[in-house]
Amino acid sequence: MYVAVKGGAEAIANSLQLLAQTRRGDPQAADLGVAQIREQLGLAVDRVMAEGALYDRELAALALKQACGDVQEAVFLLRAYRTTLPRFGYARAVDTQAMAVRRRISATYKDLPGGQVLGPSFDYTQRLLDFQLLADGEAPAAPEDAEDPVAPTMPGVLQHLDRDGLIEPSPADDATETPADVTRAPVTYPAGRDTWLQMLARGDEGYLLALAYSTQRGYGNAHPFAGEIRLGEVAVGFVPEELGFEVEIAEVTLTECQMINQFQGSEAAPPQFTRGYGLTFGHNERKAMSMALVDRALRSRELGEQLVAPAQDQEFVLAHSDNVEASGFVQHLKLPHYVDFQSELVMLRELRRRFHESRYTREAAE
Amino acid sequence: MTSASQAAAGGRLKPGFAEPVHGAQQAFRRILQAMARPGTLQDCGRDLDPPPGLSPAMAAVCLTLADADAPLWLAPALGSEAVQGYLKFHCNAPIRDDAREAAFVLADAAGMPALDACAQGCDRYPDRSATLVVEVPSLAADGRGAWRLQGPGIASTASLAVGGLPGDFPARWRDNAALFPCGVDLILTQGHTLAALPRTTRISDPVEG
Amino acid sequence: MSAHADSLAAAQTVEGYNFAYLDEQTKRMIRRSLLKAVAIPGYQVPFASREMPLPYGWGTGGIQVTASILGACDTLKVIDQGADDTTNAVNIRAFFARTAGVATTTRTEEASVIQTRHRIPETPLTDQQILVYQVPIPEPLRWLEPRERETRMLHALGEYGLMQVSLYEDIAQHGRIAKTYNYPVQVSGGYIMAPSPIPKFDNPKLHRNPALQLFGAGREKRIYAVPPYTDVRSLDFDDYPFDVEHWDTACALCGATDSYLDEIVTDDAGGRRYVCSDSDYCDRRRQAGDTGAAR
């Protein structure tokens, strides 16, 4: 008799083998090295690190290779690895003002101290397929040194507004307060900003992009300006319990976005600009900007604005932001449900029987 | 059992579970059984040799469940340096002065704080409540003055004879039950035996005879 | 369930991972949650669910609960849709055999821990057993109110009118309660609970079961429990009492008329056969000489 699920163990073993074969593809093509992925598919590596919530370029590249380039699957691999790592403690908050900037742009000032630094960007590439890359690529040359070298560090753009009181002050850096950790404590609602910024930083880029986009199209009352976007390297400091002083344990690449938004003011606060904040591992402006817009939308309640749009709905936004959760649950529909389905079949047949019986009775009566 | 002179020798820390992973797992299953089947006696911590003041069963509860995320409160009888050192070293658990801030409240029968002086949880999160772990002079399935127990986890009725608790404990326990879903849960220990009363267990009058 | 030192030797685990995969700190956190869950029957305890090497929605909650209770002396059975040989059950069983080195079985009565998705075994459980359910959506009110802030308040107030109304709307529209699986229950006269997507056929087995029943929802980060011998009432109305599925036929393999039957399509002409969803129950009956009604 036909029972589809018999021999599950053997089927799984064969499936794994087929997957490995598919992953490798045509053996005539050279095997893709993890170093090649790390160096030449760097933005995919960055995204996997950001959503995987683990800064390790090598492992993120390995995850991408193992996942046949499926970014979400790679994120999942990295998360499942991350969760087993011992935890030594929490790093100090990084100082993005001290970032070694490679790119820094502001859409709100034509020029400002430190200047506009274009750096590496797709923005002005004209998006024409470069058929030269079909052939083996040669290492491109570095651009000639600019006349004015990039300043080693540069002050943030928003401080120029801050000085005049035109923008709300940034929350004070309170080293005594331990921020929430969504990987160690379940999220409860309403969640604080520390919680939601973490969740957005780990959240799915496409989802955040769509939510951010919706706030620009009238679902929410956003009037944003990209105050500053900066990309570069920052030091990560850690204070080991036994040493009692801070040591630098790593240097990481970050993209930070400070979004400036209008605010009409309330009875308690004068009209002023407000902040939306985005920060991601690696180079990812789309994610950082989306995060900053969604962060600002989630602050609507705190700022006493009307809550009318999906992006302002904290539980809606946060509970669905994690693509490891979302992907798992959507795809769990592949698992057998024939017990529940059988229940539904039995019920549906019963309801249909009643429907036809009562119609027959009605017609007989007429 | 530990001799006083051994403890007085001080400095030398008593070991925890010989096999931490399996020791904790076995102890947990006994504690889970106790909580799921109120009134049943569970053998727990038999291979432990904790410092005086801390019974093997109570030590097993701490080694199994306490850590940096689950603070402790200690009754004065458990306040010795040896006990504190043992708990800090093996559990890495913070020790609080206010019982209300503790996940586990450890006491002897005489030093047990009022039930409502411990964390009660709130209506939305009744799980944020304390578990009291109380070492009593005697703990048996039945005997003089044994309670009759009823509630979830008990097929019809169970019986438990507990020595050393204040005479009005059943009344205090009724007050605790009235707070449901809030209220505390109780683990009673005696040597290497433990039993539990979750907040849902009802104590009725002592069994006759 | 006594501990034997010699069985510890069987606790071979995968190199680089702790016994039963989870680290000890995570197990302690889950164990504390489990005790509170048992103490407050039917209440959903939030817990810091970890990412597991299986996808969310595929049993991560059940796996975390099982990993936190499982010991070297346990015998584990894993079923999905009642069967031991479905791919997901095979995979989870293999995961624990590999990470905890525990003995596994397909025999319901041999198991000390049974992890299940969507069924309660037909063979009655004993007070020596623990049943661990995989739960996709732990909140029974979720389809009536999507916000956790609200549903938690409704539970706190015991305000279950919404649920009564929803069941009554079924009756108004269909002449009966049309909910067929994940049928809501009230535990010990208190919390309303989602029994996970078991068919309502299994609901009566929840009631006063001698085994301890633990529920784990990994993605939703909730743990809850039904202690042994605890009243579990399926919601209904006096004039529309709760009832379960019935079949006009017996299992085609073992002839059982008292078990939950899966419908199997046998040809392109609408041919159907019905077989037990509980593969162990069906096997045992056939071994005992029972035969299908229509082999």
Tab-separated table of N, CA, C and O in Angstrom, chain C residues 65-125:
chain	number	residue	atom	x	y	z
C	65	VAL	N	12.385	21.985	24.898
C	65	VAL	CA	11.841	21.383	26.119
C	65	VAL	C	12.433	19.983	26.301
C	65	VAL	O	12.931	19.641	27.381
C	66	THR	N	12.408	19.191	25.249
C	66	THR	CA	12.952	17.837	25.347
C	66	THR	C	14.429	17.885	25.748
C	66	THR	O	14.871	17.145	26.637
C	67	ALA	N	15.200	18.761	25.133
C	67	ALA	CA	16.632	18.846	25.432
C	67	ALA	C	16.868	19.224	26.892
C	67	ALA	O	17.883	18.851	27.470
C	68	SER	N	15.939	19.957	27.479
C	68	SER	CA	16.119	20.418	28.856
C	68	SER	C	15.708	19.381	29.881
C	68	SER	O	16.081	19.484	31.043
C	69	ILE	N	14.896	18.412	29.482
C	69	ILE	CA	14.476	17.402	30.456
C	69	ILE	C	15.188	16.071	30.252
C	69	ILE	O	15.306	15.289	31.171
C	70	LEU	N	15.712	15.865	29.048
C	70	LEU	CA	16.226	14.558	28.654
C	70	LEU	C	17.512	14.183	29.403
C	70	LEU	O	18.391	15.006	29.577
C	71	GLY	N	17.572	12.937	29.856
C	71	GLY	CA	18.776	12.440	30.501
C	71	GLY	C	19.269	11.174	29.829
C	71	GLY	O	18.575	10.595	28.985
C	72	ALA	N	20.459	10.750	30.251
C	72	ALA	CA	21.086	9.597	29.603
C	72	ALA	C	20.257	8.330	29.763
C	72	ALA	O	20.384	7.401	28.976
C	73	CYS	N	19.404	8.284	30.800
C	73	CYS	CA	18.638	7.068	31.058
C	73	CYS	C	17.280	7.061	30.371
C	73	CYS	O	16.513	6.112	30.511
C	74	ASP	N	16.965	8.144	29.672
C	74	ASP	CA	15.651	8.215	29.048
C	74	ASP	C	15.581	7.397	27.772
C	74	ASP	O	16.601	7.114	27.127
C	75	THR	N	14.360	7.026	27.432
C	75	THR	CA	14.076	6.412	26.139
C	75	THR	C	13.102	7.349	25.424
C	75	THR	O	12.047	7.668	25.964
C	76	LEU	N	13.506	7.773	24.237
C	76	LEU	CA	12.758	8.828	23.547
C	76	LEU	C	11.983	8.268	22.364
C	76	LEU	O	12.486	7.452	21.588
C	77	LYS	N	10.747	8.738	22.240
C	77	LYS	CA	9.925	8.441	21.058
C	77	LYS	C	9.539	9.777	20.450
C	77	LYS	O	9.228	10.728	21.174
C	78	VAL	N	9.604	9.870	19.123
C	78	VAL	CA	9.213	11.106	18.447
C	78	VAL	C	8.191	10.762	17.378
C	78	VAL	O	8.430	9.882	16.548
C	79	ILE	N	7.051	11.466	17.410
C	79	ILE	CA	6.045	11.230	16.375
C	79	ILE	C	5.615	12.544	15.721
C	79	ILE	O	5.669	13.608	16.329
C	80	ASP	N	5.245	12.439	14.467
C	80	ASP	CA	4.669	13.565	13.737
C	80	ASP	C	3.435	13.010	13.039
C	80	ASP	O	3.520	11.981	12.366
C	81	GLN	N	2.289	13.649	13.228
C	81	GLN	CA	1.023	13.130	12.691
C	81	GLN	C	0.735	11.732	13.234
C	81	GLN	O	0.076	10.930	12.583
C	82	GLY	N	1.245	11.418	14.404
C	82	GLY	CA	0.991	10.115	15.016
C	82	GLY	C	1.987	9.042	14.612
C	82	GLY	O	2.032	7.981	15.214
C	83	ALA	N	2.813	9.334	13.592
C	83	ALA	CA	3.683	8.295	13.041
C	83	ALA	C	5.139	8.529	13.416
C	83	ALA	O	5.599	9.671	13.494
C	84	ASP	N	5.849	7.435	13.638
C	84	ASP	CA	7.278	7.515	13.982
C	84	ASP	C	8.153	7.663	12.751
C	84	ASP	O	9.325	8.019	12.856
C	85	ASP	N	7.584	7.341	11.578
C	85	ASP	CA	8.441	7.257	10.395
C	85	ASP	C	8.257	8.427	9.426
C	85	ASP	O	8.717	8.388	8.306
C	86	THR	N	7.566	9.488	9.847
C	86	THR	CA	7.501	10.673	8.985
C	86	THR	C	8.855	11.380	9.035
C	86	THR	O	9.553	11.317	10.040
C	87	THR	N	9.205	12.045	7.964
C	87	THR	CA	10.569	12.576	7.841
C	87	THR	C	10.945	13.506	8.987
C	87	THR	O	12.053	13.441	9.505
C	88	ASN	N	10.010	14.354	9.425
C	88	ASN	CA	10.349	15.294	10.493
C	88	ASN	C	10.583	14.555	11.815
C	88	ASN	O	11.481	14.903	12.579
C	89	ALA	N	9.782	13.535	12.067
C	89	ALA	CA	9.967	12.744	13.297
C	89	ALA	C	11.304	12.009	13.241
C	89	ALA	O	12.061	11.975	14.218
C	90	VAL	N	11.612	11.442	12.092
C	90	VAL	CA	12.884	10.740	11.912
C	90	VAL	C	14.046	11.690	12.178
C	90	VAL	O	15.006	11.371	12.886
C	91	ASN	N	13.915	12.897	11.648
C	91	ASN	CA	14.985	13.883	11.765
C	91	ASN	C	15.209	14.303	13.217
C	91	ASN	O	16.344	14.384	13.691
C	92	ILE	N	14.124	14.560	13.937
C	92	ILE	CA	14.249	15.005	15.329
C	92	ILE	C	14.761	13.863	16.205
C	92	ILE	O	15.617	14.061	17.074
C	93	ARG	N	14.276	12.671	15.957
C	93	ARG	CA	14.757	11.524	16.725
C	93	ARG	C	16.263	11.328	16.491
C	93	ARG	O	17.034	11.114	17.414
C	94	ALA	N	16.673	11.469	15.245
C	94	ALA	CA	18.093	11.320	14.916
C	94	ALA	C	18.922	12.427	15.574
C	94	ALA	O	20.047	12.196	16.021
C	95	PHE	N	18.334	13.616	15.662
C	95	PHE	CA	19.033	14.743	16.292
C	95	PHE	C	19.375	14.418	17.742
C	95	PHE	O	20.499	14.639	18.203
C	96	PHE	N	18.417	13.838	18.475
C	96	PHE	CA	18.671	13.516	19.877
C	96	PHE	C	19.530	12.259	20.035
C	96	PHE	O	20.321	12.176	20.971
C	97	ALA	N	19.362	11.320	19.139
C	97	ALA	CA	20.227	10.145	19.206
C	97	ALA	C	21.674	10.596	19.025
C	97	ALA	O	22.591	10.081	19.665
C	98	ARG	N	21.864	11.622	18.196
C	98	ARG	CA	23.203	12.099	17.869
C	98	ARG	C	23.752	13.027	18.945
C	98	ARG	O	24.919	12.935	19.318
C	99	THR	N	22.936	13.933	19.472
C	99	THR	CA	23.452	14.930	20.411
C	99	THR	C	23.361	14.476	21.866
C	99	THR	O	24.032	15.027	22.718
C	100	ALA	N	22.500	13.488	22.155
C	100	ALA	CA	22.358	13.050	23.543
C	100	ALA	C	22.655	11.565	23.701
C	100	ALA	O	22.771	11.084	24.824
C	101	GLY	N	22.766	10.863	22.598
C	101	GLY	CA	23.080	9.441	22.674
C	101	GLY	C	22.022	8.633	23.409
C	101	GLY	O	22.305	7.557	23.921
C	102	VAL	N	20.792	9.150	23.475
C	102	VAL	CA	19.773	8.425	24.238
C	102	VAL	C	19.194	7.280	23.416
C	102	VAL	O	19.262	7.271	22.185
C	103	ALA	N	18.614	6.331	24.133
C	103	ALA	CA	17.899	5.248	23.472
C	103	ALA	C	16.625	5.815	22.860
C	103	ALA	O	16.009	6.716	23.420
C	104	THR	N	16.260	5.303	21.696
C	104	THR	CA	15.010	5.732	21.080
C	104	THR	C	14.131	4.503	20.856
C	104	THR	O	14.615	3.372	20.817
C	105	THR	N	12.857	4.752	20.731
C	105	THR	CA	11.918	3.662	20.520
C	105	THR	C	10.747	4.171	19.703
C	105	THR	O	10.523	5.375	19.622
C	106	THR	N	10.014	3.243	19.105
C	106	THR	CA	8.744	3.612	18.488
C	106	THR	C	7.579	3.129	19.353
C	106	THR	O	6.436	3.485	19.093
C	107	ARG	N	7.883	2.330	20.377
C	107	ARG	CA	6.845	1.773	21.233
C	107	ARG	C	6.405	2.801	22.261
C	107	ARG	O	7.216	3.228	23.090
C	108	THR	N	5.142	3.139	22.239
C	108	THR	CA	4.650	4.166	23.159
C	108	THR	C	4.946	3.805	24.612
C	108	THR	O	5.415	4.644	25.386
C	109	GLU	N	4.691	2.532	24.996
C	109	GLU	CA	4.824	2.203	26.415
C	109	GLU	C	6.285	2.077	26.850
C	109	GLU	O	6.579	2.109	28.033
C	110	GLU	N	7.216	1.981	25.906
C	110	GLU	CA	8.641	1.893	26.272
C	110	GLU	C	9.267	3.258	26.504
C	110	GLU	O	10.354	3.376	27.054
C	111	ALA	N	8.608	4.314	26.020
C	111	ALA	CA	9.218	5.641	26.046
C	111	ALA	C	9.018	6.315	27.393
C	111	ALA	O	7.947	6.222	27.990
C	112	SER	N	10.058	6.990	27.885
C	112	SER	CA	9.885	7.820	29.080
C	112	SER	C	9.560	9.250	28.672
C	112	SER	O	8.896	9.977	29.408
C	113	VAL	N	10.038	9.664	27.496
C	113	VAL	CA	9.717	10.986	26.964
C	113	VAL	C	9.220	10.808	25.531
C	113	VAL	O	9.856	10.100	24.740
C	114	ILE	N	8.078	11.406	25.232
C	114	ILE	CA	7.533	11.344	23.872
C	114	ILE	C	7.388	12.767	23.356
C	114	ILE	O	6.706	13.584	23.973
C	115	GLN	N	8.056	13.076	22.259
C	115	GLN	CA	7.842	14.383	21.631
C	115	GLN	C	6.870	14.194	20.483
C	115	GLN	O	7.021	13.281	19.667
C	116	THR	N	5.880	15.060	20.412
C	116	THR	CA	4.851	14.866	19.402
C	116	THR	C	4.504	16.143	18.659
C	116	THR	O	4.617	17.231	19.190
C	117	ARG	N	4.100	15.953	17.425
C	117	ARG	CA	3.531	17.038	16.641
C	117	ARG	C	2.166	16.562	16.161
C	117	ARG	O	2.069	15.554	15.466
C	118	HIS	N	1.115	17.226	16.605
C	118	HIS	CA	-0.253	17.053	16.090
C	118	HIS	C	-1.008	15.808	16.560
C	118	HIS	O	-2.101	15.567	16.059
C	119	ARG	N	-0.485	14.979	17.445
C	119	ARG	CA	-1.259	13.842	17.926
C	119	ARG	C	-0.930	13.528	19.390
C	119	ARG	O	0.143	13.869	19.872
C	120	ILE	N	-1.870	12.847	20.039
C	120	ILE	CA	-1.599	12.171	21.306
C	120	ILE	C	-1.710	10.683	21.005
C	120	ILE	O	-2.683	10.269	20.368
C	121	PRO	N	-0.733	9.883	21.413
C	121	PRO	CA	-0.790	8.458	21.064
C	121	PRO	C	-2.105	7.817	21.506
C	121	PRO	O	-2.717	8.235	22.486
C	122	GLU	N	-2.517	6.778	20.762
C	122	GLU	CA	-3.750	6.056	21.120
C	122	GLU	C	-3.530	5.232	22.391
C	122	GLU	O	-4.423	5.097	23.214
C	123	THR	N	-2.324	4.666	22.549
C	123	THR	CA	-2.017	3.871	23.735
C	123	THR	C	-2.020	4.786	24.965
C	123	THR	O	-1.315	5.791	24.970
C	124	PRO	N	-2.807	4.446	25.989
C	124	PRO	CA	-2.863	5.323	27.168
C	124	PRO	C	-1.481	5.527	27.787
C	124	PRO	O	-0.679	4.596	27.851
C	125	LEU	N	-1.216	6.746	28.227
C	125	LEU	CA	0.079	7.064	28.835
C	125	LEU	C	0.026	6.775	30.330
C	125	LEU	O	-1.050	6.654	30.916
